[in-house]
Amino acid sequence: MAEPMYKQIAEELRRRIEQGELEPGAKLPAELELRETFGNASRNTIRDAIRSLTARGLVITRPGQGTFVADRIDPFQITLSTDTQSCLGDAEGIAFRSAAPAQQRKPEAGTPRVEIQAATGTAGRELQLPADAQVICRHQVLTIDKKPWSMQTSFYPIAFVPKAPLLIQAVAIEQGTVRYLAETLGVEQAGYRDQVSARPPNEGEIAFFKLPEVGVSVIETIRTAYERSGAPIRCTVTVWPADRNRLVYNIGDVPKEITSPAPPASPATPHEPAPPSRLIG
């Protein structure tokens, strides 16, 4: 049985994209031209073919502009399991900066945006604070090769501020907040719990990461760090687009020189990042 016409059209366009006849960033022919090219196919057939390509991440439609071939990107691999030497999981991107050069990538961490917020939602729950308490919120954008790769929002109890004033300054904490809190407060991180989930991106994340409206999920990690008494000292929420990130956990005795090969490159849309939305209320 022959495949539906829209699938045949989608496969032909996919072939042209993968063989380079339609290069990343190129605009697809207009709907009327595609209809004529493919034997006077109906409007719905062409639209179904475009939807199929969009769901596979091969093209992206921009309202009022047309449909464009998505760029190809190489997924970035970052190890999230414990490494006390590099302070993996620290809120200031130490792990991010150390992992990128090893993959011949150029990392950049934006200047943190700092706010004081009510301890509601995820921040209040994970830090075990009452609703009328306040938290320090440090939001930071991370890029690889000048493309938006992830965004982090870290929360700290406001009681930390008198002895750790850098927390409320819009500057990078070079040694990382894990070491900074140990040095200034004597608060040492003994461990952390990660909660990992996948979900559709919200409007702000679609705009910032330049994602297609369908076809690409985001991975959200909530990392809550604890001192030896069991009290929570930090909660970091990170959003990672699934098309450009590969999260790795090493458990037990795993040789450092053994790394898994990266999966095939995934498409993404090449544009400069828009201002990020707030992740948590």
Tab-separated table of C-alpha atoms in Angstrom:
chain	number	residue	atom	x	y	z
A	1	MET	CA	0.000	0.000	0.000
A	2	ALA	CA	1.349	3.389	-1.004
A	3	GLU	CA	2.164	5.871	1.720
A	4	PRO	CA	-0.095	8.921	2.093
A	5	MET	CA	0.925	11.778	-0.196
A	6	TYR	CA	1.893	14.063	2.687
A	7	LYS	CA	4.394	11.462	3.935
A	8	GLN	CA	5.908	11.142	0.463
A	9	ILE	CA	6.305	14.921	0.241
A	10	ALA	CA	7.770	15.101	3.752
A	11	GLU	CA	10.288	12.361	2.892
A	12	GLU	CA	11.377	14.154	-0.287
A	13	LEU	CA	11.880	17.412	1.580
A	14	ARG	CA	13.724	15.543	4.335
A	15	ARG	CA	16.042	14.041	1.723
A	16	ARG	CA	16.782	17.483	0.263
A	17	ILE	CA	17.520	18.854	3.735
A	18	GLU	CA	19.789	15.997	4.794
A	19	GLN	CA	21.688	15.997	1.498
A	20	GLY	CA	22.268	19.743	1.686
A	21	GLU	CA	20.055	20.804	-1.200
A	22	LEU	CA	18.156	22.865	1.351
A	23	GLU	CA	20.745	24.338	3.714
A	24	PRO	CA	20.231	25.353	7.363
A	25	GLY	CA	18.436	28.680	7.525
A	26	ALA	CA	17.064	28.377	3.977
A	27	LYS	CA	13.452	29.289	3.462
A	28	LEU	CA	11.217	26.574	2.056
A	29	PRO	CA	9.249	27.421	-1.095
A	30	ALA	CA	5.866	29.011	-0.455
A	31	GLU	CA	2.838	26.774	-0.063
A	32	LEU	CA	1.548	27.482	-3.571
A	33	GLU	CA	4.933	26.631	-5.107
A	34	LEU	CA	5.111	23.387	-3.135
A	35	ARG	CA	1.642	22.447	-4.316
A	36	GLU	CA	2.700	22.925	-7.925
A	37	THR	CA	6.002	21.096	-7.401
A	38	PHE	CA	4.267	18.045	-6.010
A	39	GLY	CA	1.599	17.530	-8.654
A	40	ASN	CA	-0.973	20.056	-7.530
A	41	ALA	CA	-1.159	18.575	-4.048
A	42	SER	CA	-3.890	19.978	-1.871
A	43	ARG	CA	-3.254	22.717	0.679
A	44	ASN	CA	-3.964	20.305	3.551
A	45	THR	CA	-1.497	17.761	2.134
A	46	ILE	CA	1.299	20.347	2.037
A	47	ARG	CA	0.455	21.550	5.525
A	48	ASP	CA	0.471	17.990	6.869
A	49	ALA	CA	3.900	17.441	5.306
A	50	ILE	CA	5.240	20.619	6.921
A	51	ARG	CA	3.778	19.597	10.282
A	52	SER	CA	5.534	16.238	9.970
A	53	LEU	CA	8.881	17.936	9.306
A	54	THR	CA	8.295	20.365	12.180
A	55	ALA	CA	7.573	17.537	14.615
A	56	ARG	CA	10.895	15.945	13.617
A	57	GLY	CA	12.739	19.197	14.225
A	58	LEU	CA	13.811	19.625	10.605
A	59	VAL	CA	12.004	22.887	9.917
A	60	ILE	CA	10.519	25.724	11.914
A	61	THR	CA	7.659	28.021	10.915
A	62	ARG	CA	7.829	31.694	11.847
A	63	PRO	CA	4.463	33.461	11.703
A	64	GLY	CA	4.368	36.007	8.896
A	65	GLN	CA	7.762	34.924	7.527
A	66	GLY	CA	7.448	31.354	6.294
A	67	THR	CA	9.038	27.975	7.007
A	68	PHE	CA	12.811	27.604	7.356
A	69	VAL	CA	15.260	24.723	7.542
A	70	ALA	CA	16.475	24.339	11.122
A	71	ASP	CA	20.160	24.611	11.907
A	72	ARG	CA	22.185	21.560	12.914
A	73	ILE	CA	23.681	21.538	16.375
A	74	ASP	CA	25.949	19.133	18.239
A	75	PRO	CA	24.489	18.005	21.567
A	76	PHE	CA	26.502	19.116	24.584
A	77	GLN	CA	27.302	16.500	27.221
A	78	ILE	CA	27.515	17.495	30.872
A	79	THR	CA	28.078	15.195	33.837
A	80	LEU	CA	25.794	15.956	36.768
A	81	SER	CA	27.048	13.413	39.290
A	82	THR	CA	29.243	14.448	42.210
A	83	ASP	CA	32.750	15.777	41.661
A	84	THR	CA	34.044	17.609	44.707
A	85	GLN	CA	37.054	18.964	42.834
A	86	SER	CA	35.007	20.909	40.301
A	87	CYS	CA	31.927	21.490	42.499
A	88	LEU	CA	29.582	20.004	39.942
A	89	GLY	CA	26.065	21.208	40.478
A	90	ASP	CA	27.245	24.578	41.744
A	91	ALA	CA	24.967	27.445	40.794
A	92	GLU	CA	27.582	29.525	39.003
A	93	GLY	CA	28.297	27.135	36.130
A	94	ILE	CA	31.663	25.655	37.150
A	95	ALA	CA	30.733	22.266	35.720
A	96	PHE	CA	29.504	23.915	32.548
A	97	ARG	CA	32.738	25.857	32.055
A	98	SER	CA	34.940	22.820	32.687
A	99	ALA	CA	32.990	20.426	30.433
A	100	ALA	CA	32.816	22.653	27.350
A	101	PRO	CA	36.561	22.995	26.506
A	102	ALA	CA	36.945	19.220	26.643
A	103	GLN	CA	34.392	19.037	23.829
A	104	GLN	CA	36.032	21.842	21.846
A	105	ARG	CA	33.149	24.156	22.640
A	106	LYS	CA	33.132	27.773	23.795
A	107	PRO	CA	31.114	28.292	26.995
A	108	GLU	CA	29.809	31.617	28.263
A	109	ALA	CA	27.848	32.362	31.425
A	110	GLY	CA	25.770	35.520	31.484
A	111	THR	CA	25.852	38.018	34.334
A	112	PRO	CA	23.530	36.773	37.081
A	113	ARG	CA	20.231	38.569	37.580
A	114	VAL	CA	19.525	38.837	41.305
A	115	GLU	CA	16.147	39.338	42.987
A	116	ILE	CA	14.565	38.979	46.398
A	117	GLN	CA	11.403	36.887	46.231
A	118	ALA	CA	8.815	35.386	48.529
A	119	ALA	CA	9.585	31.795	49.489
A	120	THR	CA	6.731	30.286	47.507
A	121	GLY	CA	6.432	27.366	45.092
A	122	THR	CA	9.500	25.226	44.470
A	123	ALA	CA	11.871	27.531	46.369
A	124	GLY	CA	9.846	27.508	49.583
A	125	ARG	CA	9.130	23.792	49.411
A	126	GLU	CA	12.707	22.673	48.753
A	127	LEU	CA	14.296	25.087	51.225
A	128	GLN	CA	11.634	24.214	53.828
A	129	LEU	CA	10.775	27.849	54.485
A	130	PRO	CA	7.465	29.371	55.598
A	131	ALA	CA	5.399	31.229	53.003
A	132	ASP	CA	6.153	34.625	54.583
A	133	ALA	CA	9.931	34.093	54.326
A	134	GLN	CA	12.112	35.529	51.558
A	135	VAL	CA	14.769	33.988	49.342
A	136	ILE	CA	17.598	35.247	47.179
A	137	CYS	CA	17.026	34.353	43.531
A	138	ARG	CA	20.037	34.219	41.201
A	139	HIS	CA	19.122	33.666	37.553
A	140	GLN	CA	21.808	32.957	34.959
A	141	VAL	CA	21.842	32.130	31.248
A	142	LEU	CA	24.435	29.722	29.823
A	143	THR	CA	25.464	29.565	26.158
A	144	ILE	CA	27.610	27.256	24.038
A	145	ASP	CA	29.218	28.684	20.902
A	146	LYS	CA	27.031	31.777	21.409
A	147	LYS	CA	23.800	29.759	21.269
A	148	PRO	CA	21.470	29.491	24.292
A	149	TRP	CA	21.969	26.127	25.949
A	150	SER	CA	20.444	26.291	29.423
A	151	MET	CA	19.130	28.618	32.084
A	152	GLN	CA	19.539	28.293	35.831
A	153	THR	CA	17.717	29.826	38.760
A	154	SER	CA	19.221	29.264	42.207
A	155	PHE	CA	17.530	30.079	45.523
A	156	TYR	CA	19.173	30.694	48.909
A	157	PRO	CA	17.729	31.612	52.329
A	158	ILE	CA	17.929	35.366	52.838
A	159	ALA	CA	19.461	34.701	56.264
A	160	PHE	CA	22.718	33.931	54.447
A	161	VAL	CA	23.159	37.533	53.242
A	162	PRO	CA	24.828	39.256	56.256
A	163	LYS	CA	27.874	36.961	56.123
A	164	ALA	CA	27.693	36.106	52.407
A	165	PRO	CA	26.953	39.470	50.728
A	166	LEU	CA	28.014	38.350	47.232
A	167	LEU	CA	24.775	36.392	47.002
A	168	ILE	CA	22.819	39.601	46.439
A	169	GLN	CA	25.295	41.120	44.004
A	170	ALA	CA	24.889	40.706	40.246
A	171	VAL	CA	28.374	39.258	39.847
A	172	ALA	CA	29.741	35.793	39.212
A	173	ILE	CA	31.032	34.025	42.298
A	174	GLU	CA	34.239	32.709	40.813
A	175	GLN	CA	34.934	29.936	43.315
A	176	GLY	CA	31.316	28.839	43.121
A	177	THR	CA	28.696	29.220	45.802
A	178	VAL	CA	29.451	25.811	47.347
A	179	ARG	CA	32.930	26.961	48.346
A	180	TYR	CA	31.804	30.532	49.008
A	181	LEU	CA	29.208	29.413	51.564
A	182	ALA	CA	31.745	27.118	53.201
A	183	GLU	CA	34.286	29.955	53.437
A	184	THR	CA	31.911	32.670	54.671
A	185	LEU	CA	29.301	30.782	56.687
A	186	GLY	CA	31.026	27.530	57.516
A	187	VAL	CA	28.104	25.841	55.750
A	188	GLU	CA	29.440	22.807	53.921
A	189	GLN	CA	27.448	20.950	51.302
A	190	ALA	CA	27.245	17.271	52.299
A	191	GLY	CA	25.064	16.096	49.451
A	192	TYR	CA	22.224	16.918	47.120
A	193	ARG	CA	19.088	15.441	45.645
A	194	ASP	CA	18.207	15.781	41.955
A	195	GLN	CA	14.671	15.678	40.638
A	196	VAL	CA	14.564	15.297	36.843
A	197	SER	CA	11.480	15.708	34.675
A	198	ALA	CA	10.607	16.398	31.046
A	199	ARG	CA	7.841	18.736	29.908
A	200	PRO	CA	6.771	20.950	27.012
A	201	PRO	CA	8.516	24.353	27.010
A	202	ASN	CA	6.566	27.406	28.098
A	203	GLU	CA	6.275	30.512	25.916
A	204	GLY	CA	9.278	32.222	27.488
A	205	GLU	CA	11.478	29.177	26.965
A	206	ILE	CA	10.335	28.777	23.353
A	207	ALA	CA	11.279	32.404	22.704
A	208	PHE	CA	14.620	32.282	24.542
A	209	PHE	CA	15.859	28.971	23.147
A	210	LYS	CA	14.247	29.603	19.727
A	211	LEU	CA	12.452	26.263	19.818
A	212	PRO	CA	9.761	25.068	17.433
A	213	GLU	CA	6.321	25.244	19.015
A	214	VAL	CA	6.062	21.437	18.858
A	215	GLY	CA	8.582	18.626	18.726
A	216	VAL	CA	11.190	19.647	21.336
A	217	SER	CA	10.735	19.110	25.066
A	218	VAL	CA	12.781	20.613	27.857
A	219	ILE	CA	14.412	18.742	30.715
A	220	GLU	CA	14.031	20.387	34.109
A	221	THR	CA	16.341	19.475	36.974
A	222	ILE	CA	15.714	20.581	40.539
A	223	ARG	CA	18.868	20.173	42.615
A	224	THR	CA	18.458	20.660	46.356
A	225	ALA	CA	21.706	20.751	48.369
A	226	TYR	CA	21.979	19.906	52.062
A	227	GLU	CA	24.497	20.457	54.829
A	228	ARG	CA	25.460	17.623	57.208
A	229	SER	CA	22.626	18.397	59.617
A	230	GLY	CA	20.159	17.705	56.816
A	231	ALA	CA	19.116	21.346	56.451
A	232	PRO	CA	18.678	22.523	52.830
A	233	ILE	CA	21.042	25.321	51.817
A	234	ARG	CA	20.385	25.777	48.110
A	235	CYS	CA	17.859	24.914	45.417
A	236	THR	CA	18.861	25.215	41.756
A	237	VAL	CA	16.349	24.805	38.930
A	238	THR	CA	17.919	24.281	35.492
A	239	VAL	CA	16.069	24.094	32.181
A	240	TRP	CA	17.798	22.211	29.353
A	241	PRO	CA	16.330	21.923	25.823
A	242	ALA	CA	16.345	18.241	24.943
A	243	ASP	CA	17.571	18.856	21.389
A	244	ARG	CA	20.990	20.170	22.485
A	245	ASN	CA	21.827	18.623	25.834
A	246	ARG	CA	22.873	15.210	27.064
A	247	LEU	CA	22.852	14.776	30.837
A	248	VAL	CA	25.172	12.103	32.280
A	249	TYR	CA	25.354	10.562	35.752
A	250	ASN	CA	28.294	8.334	36.725
A	251	ILE	CA	27.571	5.973	39.612
A	252	GLY	CA	30.279	3.803	41.153
A	253	ASP	CA	33.722	3.090	39.745
A	254	VAL	CA	33.570	4.425	36.184
A	255	PRO	CA	36.910	5.199	34.447
A	256	LYS	CA	37.076	8.885	33.583
A	257	GLU	CA	38.561	8.235	30.153
A	258	ILE	CA	35.504	6.264	29.048
A	259	THR	CA	32.867	8.496	27.520
A	260	SER	CA	29.816	7.603	25.514
A	261	PRO	CA	29.663	8.837	21.920
A	262	ALA	CA	27.391	11.782	21.344
A	263	PRO	CA	24.123	11.043	19.545
A	264	PRO	CA	23.549	12.367	16.012
A	265	ALA	CA	23.348	16.122	15.684
A	266	SER	CA	19.905	17.586	16.199
A	267	PRO	CA	18.422	20.598	14.469
A	268	ALA	CA	17.829	23.936	16.136
A	269	THR	CA	17.114	27.432	15.024
A	270	PRO	CA	20.048	29.888	14.793
A	271	HIS	CA	19.140	33.183	16.399
A	272	GLU	CA	20.365	35.367	19.195
A	273	PRO	CA	18.620	34.713	22.538
A	274	ALA	CA	15.647	36.741	23.684
A	275	PRO	CA	15.324	37.857	27.324
A	276	PRO	CA	14.475	34.782	29.416
A	277	SER	CA	11.239	34.476	31.343
A	278	ARG	CA	11.197	33.871	35.080
A	279	LEU	CA	11.235	30.152	35.724
A	280	ILE	CA	9.462	30.064	39.054
A	281	GLY	CA	7.027	32.408	40.656
